[in-house]
Short mmCIF file of C-alpha atoms and ligand atoms in Angstrom, two decimals:
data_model
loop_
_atom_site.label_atom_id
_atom_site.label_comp_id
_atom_site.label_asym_id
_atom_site.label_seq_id
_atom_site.Cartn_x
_atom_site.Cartn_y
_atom_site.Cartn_z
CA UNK A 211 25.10 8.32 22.75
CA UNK A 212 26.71 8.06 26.28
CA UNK A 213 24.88 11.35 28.99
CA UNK A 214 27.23 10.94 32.49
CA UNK A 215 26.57 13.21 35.33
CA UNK A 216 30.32 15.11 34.86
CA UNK A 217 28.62 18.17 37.39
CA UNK A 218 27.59 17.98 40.80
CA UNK A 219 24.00 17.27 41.02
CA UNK A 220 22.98 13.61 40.22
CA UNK A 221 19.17 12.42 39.59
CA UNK A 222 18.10 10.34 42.62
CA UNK A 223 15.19 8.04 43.15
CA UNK A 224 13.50 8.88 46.20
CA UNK A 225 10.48 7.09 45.19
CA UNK A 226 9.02 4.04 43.31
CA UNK A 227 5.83 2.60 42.53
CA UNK A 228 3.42 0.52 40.42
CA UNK A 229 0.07 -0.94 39.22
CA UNK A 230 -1.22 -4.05 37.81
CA UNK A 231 -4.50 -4.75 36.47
CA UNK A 232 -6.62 -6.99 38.70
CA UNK A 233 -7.22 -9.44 35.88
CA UNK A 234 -4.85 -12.47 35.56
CA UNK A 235 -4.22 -14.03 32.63
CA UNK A 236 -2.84 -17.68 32.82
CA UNK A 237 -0.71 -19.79 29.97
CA UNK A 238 -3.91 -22.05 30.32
CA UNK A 239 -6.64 -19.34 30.17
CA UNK A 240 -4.63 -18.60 26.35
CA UNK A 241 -5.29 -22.28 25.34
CA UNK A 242 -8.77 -20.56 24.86
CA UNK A 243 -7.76 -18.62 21.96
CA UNK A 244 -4.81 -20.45 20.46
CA UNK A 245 -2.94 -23.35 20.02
CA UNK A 246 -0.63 -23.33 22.52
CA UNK A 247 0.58 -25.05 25.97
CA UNK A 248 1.58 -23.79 29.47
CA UNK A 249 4.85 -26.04 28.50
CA UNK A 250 6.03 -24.47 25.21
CA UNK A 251 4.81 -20.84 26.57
CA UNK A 252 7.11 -21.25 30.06
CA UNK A 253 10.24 -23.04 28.22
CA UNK A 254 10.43 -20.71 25.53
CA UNK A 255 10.06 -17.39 27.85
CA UNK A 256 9.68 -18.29 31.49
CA UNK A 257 5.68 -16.57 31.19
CA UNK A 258 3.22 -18.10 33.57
CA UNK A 259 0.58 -15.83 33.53
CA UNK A 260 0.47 -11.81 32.44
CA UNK A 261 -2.15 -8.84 33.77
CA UNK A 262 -4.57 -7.72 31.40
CA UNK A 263 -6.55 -4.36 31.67
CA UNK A 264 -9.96 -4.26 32.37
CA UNK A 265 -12.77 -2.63 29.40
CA UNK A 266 -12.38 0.72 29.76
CA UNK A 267 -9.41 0.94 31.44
CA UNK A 268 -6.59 2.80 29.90
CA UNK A 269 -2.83 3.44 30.47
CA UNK A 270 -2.85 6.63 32.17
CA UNK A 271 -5.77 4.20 34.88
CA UNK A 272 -2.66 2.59 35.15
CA UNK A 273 -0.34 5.13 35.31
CA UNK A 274 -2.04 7.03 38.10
CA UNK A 275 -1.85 4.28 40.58
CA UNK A 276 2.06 3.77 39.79
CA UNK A 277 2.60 7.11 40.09
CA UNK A 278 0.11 7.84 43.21
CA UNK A 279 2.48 5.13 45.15
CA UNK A 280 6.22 6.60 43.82
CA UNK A 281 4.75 9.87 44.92
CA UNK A 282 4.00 9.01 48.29
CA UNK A 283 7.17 6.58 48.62
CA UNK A 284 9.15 10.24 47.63
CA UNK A 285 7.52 12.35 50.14
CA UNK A 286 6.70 14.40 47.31
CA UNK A 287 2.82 16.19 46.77
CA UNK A 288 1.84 16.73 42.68
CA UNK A 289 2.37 20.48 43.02
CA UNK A 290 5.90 19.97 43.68
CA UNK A 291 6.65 18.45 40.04
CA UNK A 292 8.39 20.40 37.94
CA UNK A 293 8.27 17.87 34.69
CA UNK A 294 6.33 14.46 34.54
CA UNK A 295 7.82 12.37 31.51
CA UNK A 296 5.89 8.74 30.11
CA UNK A 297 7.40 6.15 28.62
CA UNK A 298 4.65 4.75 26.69
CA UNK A 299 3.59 2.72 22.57
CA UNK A 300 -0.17 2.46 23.88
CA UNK A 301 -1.30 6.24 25.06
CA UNK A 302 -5.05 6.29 25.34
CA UNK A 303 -5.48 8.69 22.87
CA UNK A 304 -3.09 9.55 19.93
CA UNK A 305 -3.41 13.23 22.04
CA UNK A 306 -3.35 14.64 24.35
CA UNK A 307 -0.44 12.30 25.81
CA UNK A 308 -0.88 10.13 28.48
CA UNK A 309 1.56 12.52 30.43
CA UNK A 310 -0.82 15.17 30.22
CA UNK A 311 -3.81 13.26 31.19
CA UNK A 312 -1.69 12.08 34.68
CA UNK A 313 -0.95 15.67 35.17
CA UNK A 314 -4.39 16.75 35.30
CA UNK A 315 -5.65 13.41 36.98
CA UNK A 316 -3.36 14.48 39.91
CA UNK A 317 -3.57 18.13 39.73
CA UNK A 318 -0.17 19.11 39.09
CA UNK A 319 -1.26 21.08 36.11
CA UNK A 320 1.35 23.36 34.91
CA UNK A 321 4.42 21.54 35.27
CA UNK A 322 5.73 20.16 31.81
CA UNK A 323 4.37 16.63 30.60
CA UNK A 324 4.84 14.57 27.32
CA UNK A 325 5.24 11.25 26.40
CA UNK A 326 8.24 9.31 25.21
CA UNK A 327 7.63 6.67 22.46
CA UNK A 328 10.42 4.26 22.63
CA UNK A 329 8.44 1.40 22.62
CA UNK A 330 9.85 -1.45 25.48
CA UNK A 331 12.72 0.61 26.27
CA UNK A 332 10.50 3.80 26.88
CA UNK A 333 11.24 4.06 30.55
CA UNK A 334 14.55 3.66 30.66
CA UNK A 335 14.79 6.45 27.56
CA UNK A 336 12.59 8.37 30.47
CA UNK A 337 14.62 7.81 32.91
CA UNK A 338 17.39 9.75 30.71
CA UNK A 339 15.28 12.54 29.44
CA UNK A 340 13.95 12.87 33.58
CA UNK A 341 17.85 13.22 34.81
CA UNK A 342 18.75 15.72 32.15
CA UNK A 343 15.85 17.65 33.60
CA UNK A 344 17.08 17.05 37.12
CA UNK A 345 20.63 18.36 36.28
CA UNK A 346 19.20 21.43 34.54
CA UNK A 347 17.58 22.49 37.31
CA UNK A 348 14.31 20.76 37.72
CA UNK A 349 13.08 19.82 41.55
CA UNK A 350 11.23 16.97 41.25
CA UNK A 351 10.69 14.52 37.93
CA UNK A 352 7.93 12.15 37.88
CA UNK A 353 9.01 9.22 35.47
CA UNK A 354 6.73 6.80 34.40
CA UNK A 355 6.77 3.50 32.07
CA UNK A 356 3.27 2.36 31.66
CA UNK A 357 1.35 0.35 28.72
CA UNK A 358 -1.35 -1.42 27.65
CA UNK A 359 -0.09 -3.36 25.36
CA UNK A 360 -3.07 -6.00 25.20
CA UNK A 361 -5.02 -4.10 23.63
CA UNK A 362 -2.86 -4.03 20.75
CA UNK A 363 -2.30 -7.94 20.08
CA UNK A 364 -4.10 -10.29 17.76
CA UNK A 365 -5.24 -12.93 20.11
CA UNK A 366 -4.97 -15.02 17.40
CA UNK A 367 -1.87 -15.21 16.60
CA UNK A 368 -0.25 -17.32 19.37
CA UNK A 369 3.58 -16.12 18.37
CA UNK A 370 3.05 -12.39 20.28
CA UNK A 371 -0.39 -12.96 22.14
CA UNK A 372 1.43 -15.66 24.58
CA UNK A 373 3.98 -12.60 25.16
CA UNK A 374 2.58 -9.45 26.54
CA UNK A 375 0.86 -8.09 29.74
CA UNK A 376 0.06 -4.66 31.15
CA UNK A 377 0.97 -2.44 34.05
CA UNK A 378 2.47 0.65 35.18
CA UNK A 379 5.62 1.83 36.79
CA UNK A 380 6.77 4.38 38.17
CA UNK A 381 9.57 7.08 40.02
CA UNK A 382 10.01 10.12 41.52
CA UNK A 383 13.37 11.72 40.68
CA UNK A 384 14.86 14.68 42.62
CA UNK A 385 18.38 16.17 43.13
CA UNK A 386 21.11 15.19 45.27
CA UNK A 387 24.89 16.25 45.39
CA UNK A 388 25.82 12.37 46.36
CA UNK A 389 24.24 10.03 44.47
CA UNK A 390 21.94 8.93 42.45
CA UNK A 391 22.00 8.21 38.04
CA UNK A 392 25.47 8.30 37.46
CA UNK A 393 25.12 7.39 33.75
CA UNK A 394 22.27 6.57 30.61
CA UNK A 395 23.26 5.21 27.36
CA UNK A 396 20.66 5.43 25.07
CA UNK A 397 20.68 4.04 21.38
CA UNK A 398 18.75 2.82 18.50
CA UNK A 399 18.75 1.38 14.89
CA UNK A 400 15.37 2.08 12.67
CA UNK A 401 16.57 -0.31 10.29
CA UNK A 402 15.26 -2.70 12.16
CA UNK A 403 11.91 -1.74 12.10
CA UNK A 404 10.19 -4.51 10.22
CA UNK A 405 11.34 -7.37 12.98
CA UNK A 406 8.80 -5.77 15.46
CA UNK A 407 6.13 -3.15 14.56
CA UNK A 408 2.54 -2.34 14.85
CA UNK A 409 2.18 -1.08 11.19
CA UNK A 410 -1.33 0.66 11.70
CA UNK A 411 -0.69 4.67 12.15
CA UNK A 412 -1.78 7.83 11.11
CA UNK A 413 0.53 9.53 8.62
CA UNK A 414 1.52 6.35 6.90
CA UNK A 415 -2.02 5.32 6.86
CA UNK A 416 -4.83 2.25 7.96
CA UNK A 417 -5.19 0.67 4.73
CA UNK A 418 -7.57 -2.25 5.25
CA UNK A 419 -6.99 -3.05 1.71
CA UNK A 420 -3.32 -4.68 2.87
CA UNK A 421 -2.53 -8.16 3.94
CA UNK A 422 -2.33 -7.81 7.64
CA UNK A 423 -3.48 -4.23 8.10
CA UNK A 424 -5.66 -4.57 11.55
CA UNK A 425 -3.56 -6.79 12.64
CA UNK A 426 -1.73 -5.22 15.15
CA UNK A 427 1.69 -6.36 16.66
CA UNK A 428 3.90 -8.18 14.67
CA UNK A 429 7.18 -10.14 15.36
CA UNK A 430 9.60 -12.03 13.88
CA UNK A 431 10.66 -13.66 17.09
CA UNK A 432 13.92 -15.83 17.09
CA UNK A 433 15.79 -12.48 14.71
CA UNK A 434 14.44 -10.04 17.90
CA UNK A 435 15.84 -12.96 20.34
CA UNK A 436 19.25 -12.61 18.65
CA UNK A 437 19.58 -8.73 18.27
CA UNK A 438 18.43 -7.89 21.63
CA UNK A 439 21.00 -10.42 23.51
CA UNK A 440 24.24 -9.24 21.25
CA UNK A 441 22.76 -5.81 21.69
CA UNK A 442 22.14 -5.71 25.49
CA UNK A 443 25.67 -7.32 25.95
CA UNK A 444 27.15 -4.49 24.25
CA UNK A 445 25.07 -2.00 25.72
CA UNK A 446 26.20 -3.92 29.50
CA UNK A 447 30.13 -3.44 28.16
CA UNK A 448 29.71 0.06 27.26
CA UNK A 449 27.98 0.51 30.37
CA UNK A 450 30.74 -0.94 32.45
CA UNK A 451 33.94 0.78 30.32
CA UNK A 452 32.39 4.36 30.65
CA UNK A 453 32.81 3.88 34.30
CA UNK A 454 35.91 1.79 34.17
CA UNK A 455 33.83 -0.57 36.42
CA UNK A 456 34.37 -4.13 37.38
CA UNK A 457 31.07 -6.80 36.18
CA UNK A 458 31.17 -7.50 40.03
CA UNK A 459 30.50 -4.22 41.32
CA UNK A 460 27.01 -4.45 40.25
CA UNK A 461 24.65 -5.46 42.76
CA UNK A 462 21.86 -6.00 40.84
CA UNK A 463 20.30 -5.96 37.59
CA UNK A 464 16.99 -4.66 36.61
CA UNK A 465 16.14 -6.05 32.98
CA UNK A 466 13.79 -5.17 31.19
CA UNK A 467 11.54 -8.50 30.95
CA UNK A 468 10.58 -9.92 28.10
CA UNK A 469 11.84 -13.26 27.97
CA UNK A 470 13.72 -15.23 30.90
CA UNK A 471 16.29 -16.55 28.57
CA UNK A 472 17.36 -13.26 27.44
CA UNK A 473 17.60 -11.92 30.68
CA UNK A 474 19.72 -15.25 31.82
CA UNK A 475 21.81 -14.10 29.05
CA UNK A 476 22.63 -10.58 30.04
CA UNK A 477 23.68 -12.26 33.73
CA UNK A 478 25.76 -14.36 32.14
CA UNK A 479 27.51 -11.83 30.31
CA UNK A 480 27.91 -9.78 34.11
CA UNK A 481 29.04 -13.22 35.55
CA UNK A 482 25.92 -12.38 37.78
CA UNK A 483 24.07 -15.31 39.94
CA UNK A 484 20.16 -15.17 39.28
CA UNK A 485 19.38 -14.28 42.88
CA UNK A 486 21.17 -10.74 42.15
CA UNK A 487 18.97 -10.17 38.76
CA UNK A 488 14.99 -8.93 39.67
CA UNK A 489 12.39 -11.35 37.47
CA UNK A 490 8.92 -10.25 37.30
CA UNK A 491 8.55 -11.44 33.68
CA UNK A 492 6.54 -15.27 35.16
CA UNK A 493 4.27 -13.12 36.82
CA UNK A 494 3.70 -10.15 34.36
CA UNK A 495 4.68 -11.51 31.03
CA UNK A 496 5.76 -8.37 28.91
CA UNK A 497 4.85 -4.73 29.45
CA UNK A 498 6.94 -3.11 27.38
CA UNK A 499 8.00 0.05 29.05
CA UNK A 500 6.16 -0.65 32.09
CA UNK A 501 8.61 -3.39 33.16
CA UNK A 502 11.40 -1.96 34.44
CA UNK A 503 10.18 0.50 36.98
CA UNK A 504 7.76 -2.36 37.95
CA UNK A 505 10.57 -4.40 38.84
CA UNK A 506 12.61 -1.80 40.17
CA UNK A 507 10.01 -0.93 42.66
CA UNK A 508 8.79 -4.51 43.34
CA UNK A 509 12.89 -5.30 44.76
CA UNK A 510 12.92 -1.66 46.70
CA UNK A 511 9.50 -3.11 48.36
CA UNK A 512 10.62 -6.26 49.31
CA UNK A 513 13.55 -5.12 50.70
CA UNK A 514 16.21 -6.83 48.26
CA UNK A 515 17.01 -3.33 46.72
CA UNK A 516 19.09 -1.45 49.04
CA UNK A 517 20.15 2.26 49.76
CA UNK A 518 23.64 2.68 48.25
CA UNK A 519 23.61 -0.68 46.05
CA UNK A 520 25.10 -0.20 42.18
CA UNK A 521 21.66 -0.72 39.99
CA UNK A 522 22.60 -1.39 36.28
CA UNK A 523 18.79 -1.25 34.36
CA UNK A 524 18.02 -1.98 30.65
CA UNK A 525 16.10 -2.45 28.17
CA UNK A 526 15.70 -3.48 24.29
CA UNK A 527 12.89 -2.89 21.97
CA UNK A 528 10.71 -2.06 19.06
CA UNK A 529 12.74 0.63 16.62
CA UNK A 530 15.11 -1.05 17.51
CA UNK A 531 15.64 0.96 20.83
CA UNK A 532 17.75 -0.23 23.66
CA UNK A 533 19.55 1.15 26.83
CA UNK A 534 21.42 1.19 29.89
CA UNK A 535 21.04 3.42 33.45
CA UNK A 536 23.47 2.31 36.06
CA UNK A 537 22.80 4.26 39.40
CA UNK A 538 23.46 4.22 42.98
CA UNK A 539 20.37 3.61 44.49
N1 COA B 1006 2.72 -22.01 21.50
C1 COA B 1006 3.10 -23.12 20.85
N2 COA B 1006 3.89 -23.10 19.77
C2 COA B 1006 4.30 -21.90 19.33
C3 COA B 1006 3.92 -20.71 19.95
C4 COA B 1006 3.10 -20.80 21.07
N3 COA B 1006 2.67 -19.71 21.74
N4 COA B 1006 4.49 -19.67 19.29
C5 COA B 1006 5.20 -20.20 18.28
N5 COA B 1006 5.08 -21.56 18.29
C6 COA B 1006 5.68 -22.54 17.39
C7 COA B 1006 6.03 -21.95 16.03
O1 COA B 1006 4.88 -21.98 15.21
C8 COA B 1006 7.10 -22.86 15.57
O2 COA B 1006 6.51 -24.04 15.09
P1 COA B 1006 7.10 -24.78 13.78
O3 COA B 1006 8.49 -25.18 14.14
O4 COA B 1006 6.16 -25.92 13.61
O5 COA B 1006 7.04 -23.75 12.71
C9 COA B 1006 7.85 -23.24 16.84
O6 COA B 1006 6.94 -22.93 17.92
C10 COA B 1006 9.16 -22.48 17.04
O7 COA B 1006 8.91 -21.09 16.81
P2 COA B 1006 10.04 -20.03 17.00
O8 COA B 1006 9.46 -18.67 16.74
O9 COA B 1006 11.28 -20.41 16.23
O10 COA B 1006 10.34 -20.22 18.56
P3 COA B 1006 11.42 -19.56 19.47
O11 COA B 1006 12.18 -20.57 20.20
O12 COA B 1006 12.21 -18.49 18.74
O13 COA B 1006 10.53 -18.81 20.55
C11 COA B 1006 9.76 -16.60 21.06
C12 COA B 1006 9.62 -17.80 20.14
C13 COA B 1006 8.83 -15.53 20.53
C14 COA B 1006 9.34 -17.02 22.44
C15 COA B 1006 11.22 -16.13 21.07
O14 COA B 1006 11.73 -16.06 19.77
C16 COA B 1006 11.37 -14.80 21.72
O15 COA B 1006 11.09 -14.63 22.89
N6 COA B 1006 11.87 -13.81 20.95
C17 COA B 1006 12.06 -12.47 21.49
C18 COA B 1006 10.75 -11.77 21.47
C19 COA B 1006 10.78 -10.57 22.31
O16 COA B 1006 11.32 -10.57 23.37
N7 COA B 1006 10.12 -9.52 21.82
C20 COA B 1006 9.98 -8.32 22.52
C21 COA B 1006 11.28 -7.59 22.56
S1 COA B 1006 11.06 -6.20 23.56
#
């Protein structure tokens, strides 16, 4: 389903932040727990190392610091939001959402805040629900990806251990009659959900009794590495045709990170150099919904990300879920 801004009033970022866990995680440090090598675990996805939460510290810890920073990037206090919206598969608590636990951690009770479960692509899923906000009305969104997805893994199981990290990410979204989201395309395919799942839930169940129940995320990893490149290069064409734009008019892209090659893949498809794609995946493995905002706000820091540059962000993920938001920054 294609939303475009057809009005007046676009969805801009003013702000962007983020928050890693202190703890690093190296390819070597895993060698502890499985069979595996800093050579396979690099060639195979470009990982060097990945954050890891501390005991006791949870995603809306993480959360709160990402959002803290967007919020004073924006200029904007808590009390101004009108709607603060989390992209998130590892909430704290099954409820209340991690959304609600930000809001009160930053006093800006009263405002609307829920969580949005679309596992790795939740922010960018967010990011759409947070501009349909803006364009109804709302002052100031808070958006946030954030995840803790290590405390879901099987550290034994070196195929999806090797593969995940945690962090935060997030922005502040607020109105503008120039610029700003000019389009998200948001999709997904739930007959896909066997290729990547955490099967433990609530409804449908913990039954101990099953081969693998406790075990917690599981992959079938070279069938995700082939959907999510022939999806993202169709959700990258769509992208491009709804705007009637040329591949070169982007000026950068903002991948979601899970694996270098797939990302090389997507800037193939945009005939884009790597110095125009943001990478964060060597440094911070993959956190899900988290990564995307991280990266975003990790190239607006360093000054690569400019005002008035053509952003093209996306993501793929658990459901299956992808998307696309192309903005002018
Ligand atoms: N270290 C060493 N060897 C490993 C390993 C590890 N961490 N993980 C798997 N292997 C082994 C396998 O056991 C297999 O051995 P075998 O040939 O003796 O059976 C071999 O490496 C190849 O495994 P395979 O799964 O085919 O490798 P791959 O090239 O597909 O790479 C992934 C595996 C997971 C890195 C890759 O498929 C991938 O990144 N997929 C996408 C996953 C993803 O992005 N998920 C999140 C989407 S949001």
């Amino acid at each position: 389903m294609a939303h475009s801004n057809a009005g007046r009033v676009y969805a801009r970022i003013a702000g962007t932040g983020s928050f890693l866990p202190e703890k690093v995680l190296s390819n070597d440090d895993l060698r502890q727990f499985v069979d595996t090598s800093d050579e396979w675990i690099r060639e195979r996805t470009g990982i060097r190392q990945r954050h890891v939460a501390a005991e006791g510290q949870t995603t809306s810890d993480l959360a709160y610091g990402a959002a803290l920073r967007a919020l004073e990037a924006a200029g904007v206090a808590p009390s101004e939001l009108d709607a603060i919206i989390v992209g998130t598969t590892t909430p704290d608590l099954i409820f209340p959402s991690v959304a609600c636990l930000l809001q009160h951690r930053l006093g800006a009770n009263g405002c609307a805040a829920f969580d949005v479960n679309a596992a790795c692509s939740g922010f960018v899923y967010a990011l759409g629900v947070g501009e349909k906000f803006i364009r109804g009305g709302a002052g100031n969104v808070l958006v946030v990806g954030a995840e803790t997805l290590t405390r879901m893994l099987d550290w034994s199981d070196r195929s999806t251990c090797v593969l995940f990290g945690d962090g935060a990410g997030a922005v502040v979204l607020k109105p503008d009659t120039e610029t700003g989201i000019l389009s998200t395309h948001l999709h997904a395919d739930g007959g896909f959900k066997e290729l990547l799942w955490n099967p433990v839930g609530v409804s449908a169940g913990f039954k101990p009794e099953e081969k693998n129940a406790g075990v917690r995320v599981l992959m079938a990893g070279s069938e995700v590495f082939k959907v999510a490149v022939k999806t993202l290069d169709a959700v990258v064409e769509e992208t491009l045709e709804h705007h009637g734009l040329d591949r070169h008019e982007i000026d950068w892209l903002i991948p979601h990170q899970a694996n270098l090659r797939i990302i090389q893949a997507t800037a193939k498809r945009l005939d884009m150099p790597m110095d125009r794609v943001v990478v964060t995946v060597d440094r911070h493995g993959n956190t899900s919904a988290a990564s995307v905002p991280m990266a975003l706000d990790e190239a607006i820091r360093s000054g690569r990300v400019q005002r008035g540059q053509m952003l093209l962000l996306e993501a793929f993920g658990g459901g299956f879920t992808w998307g696309s938001a192309l903005l002018r920054y």
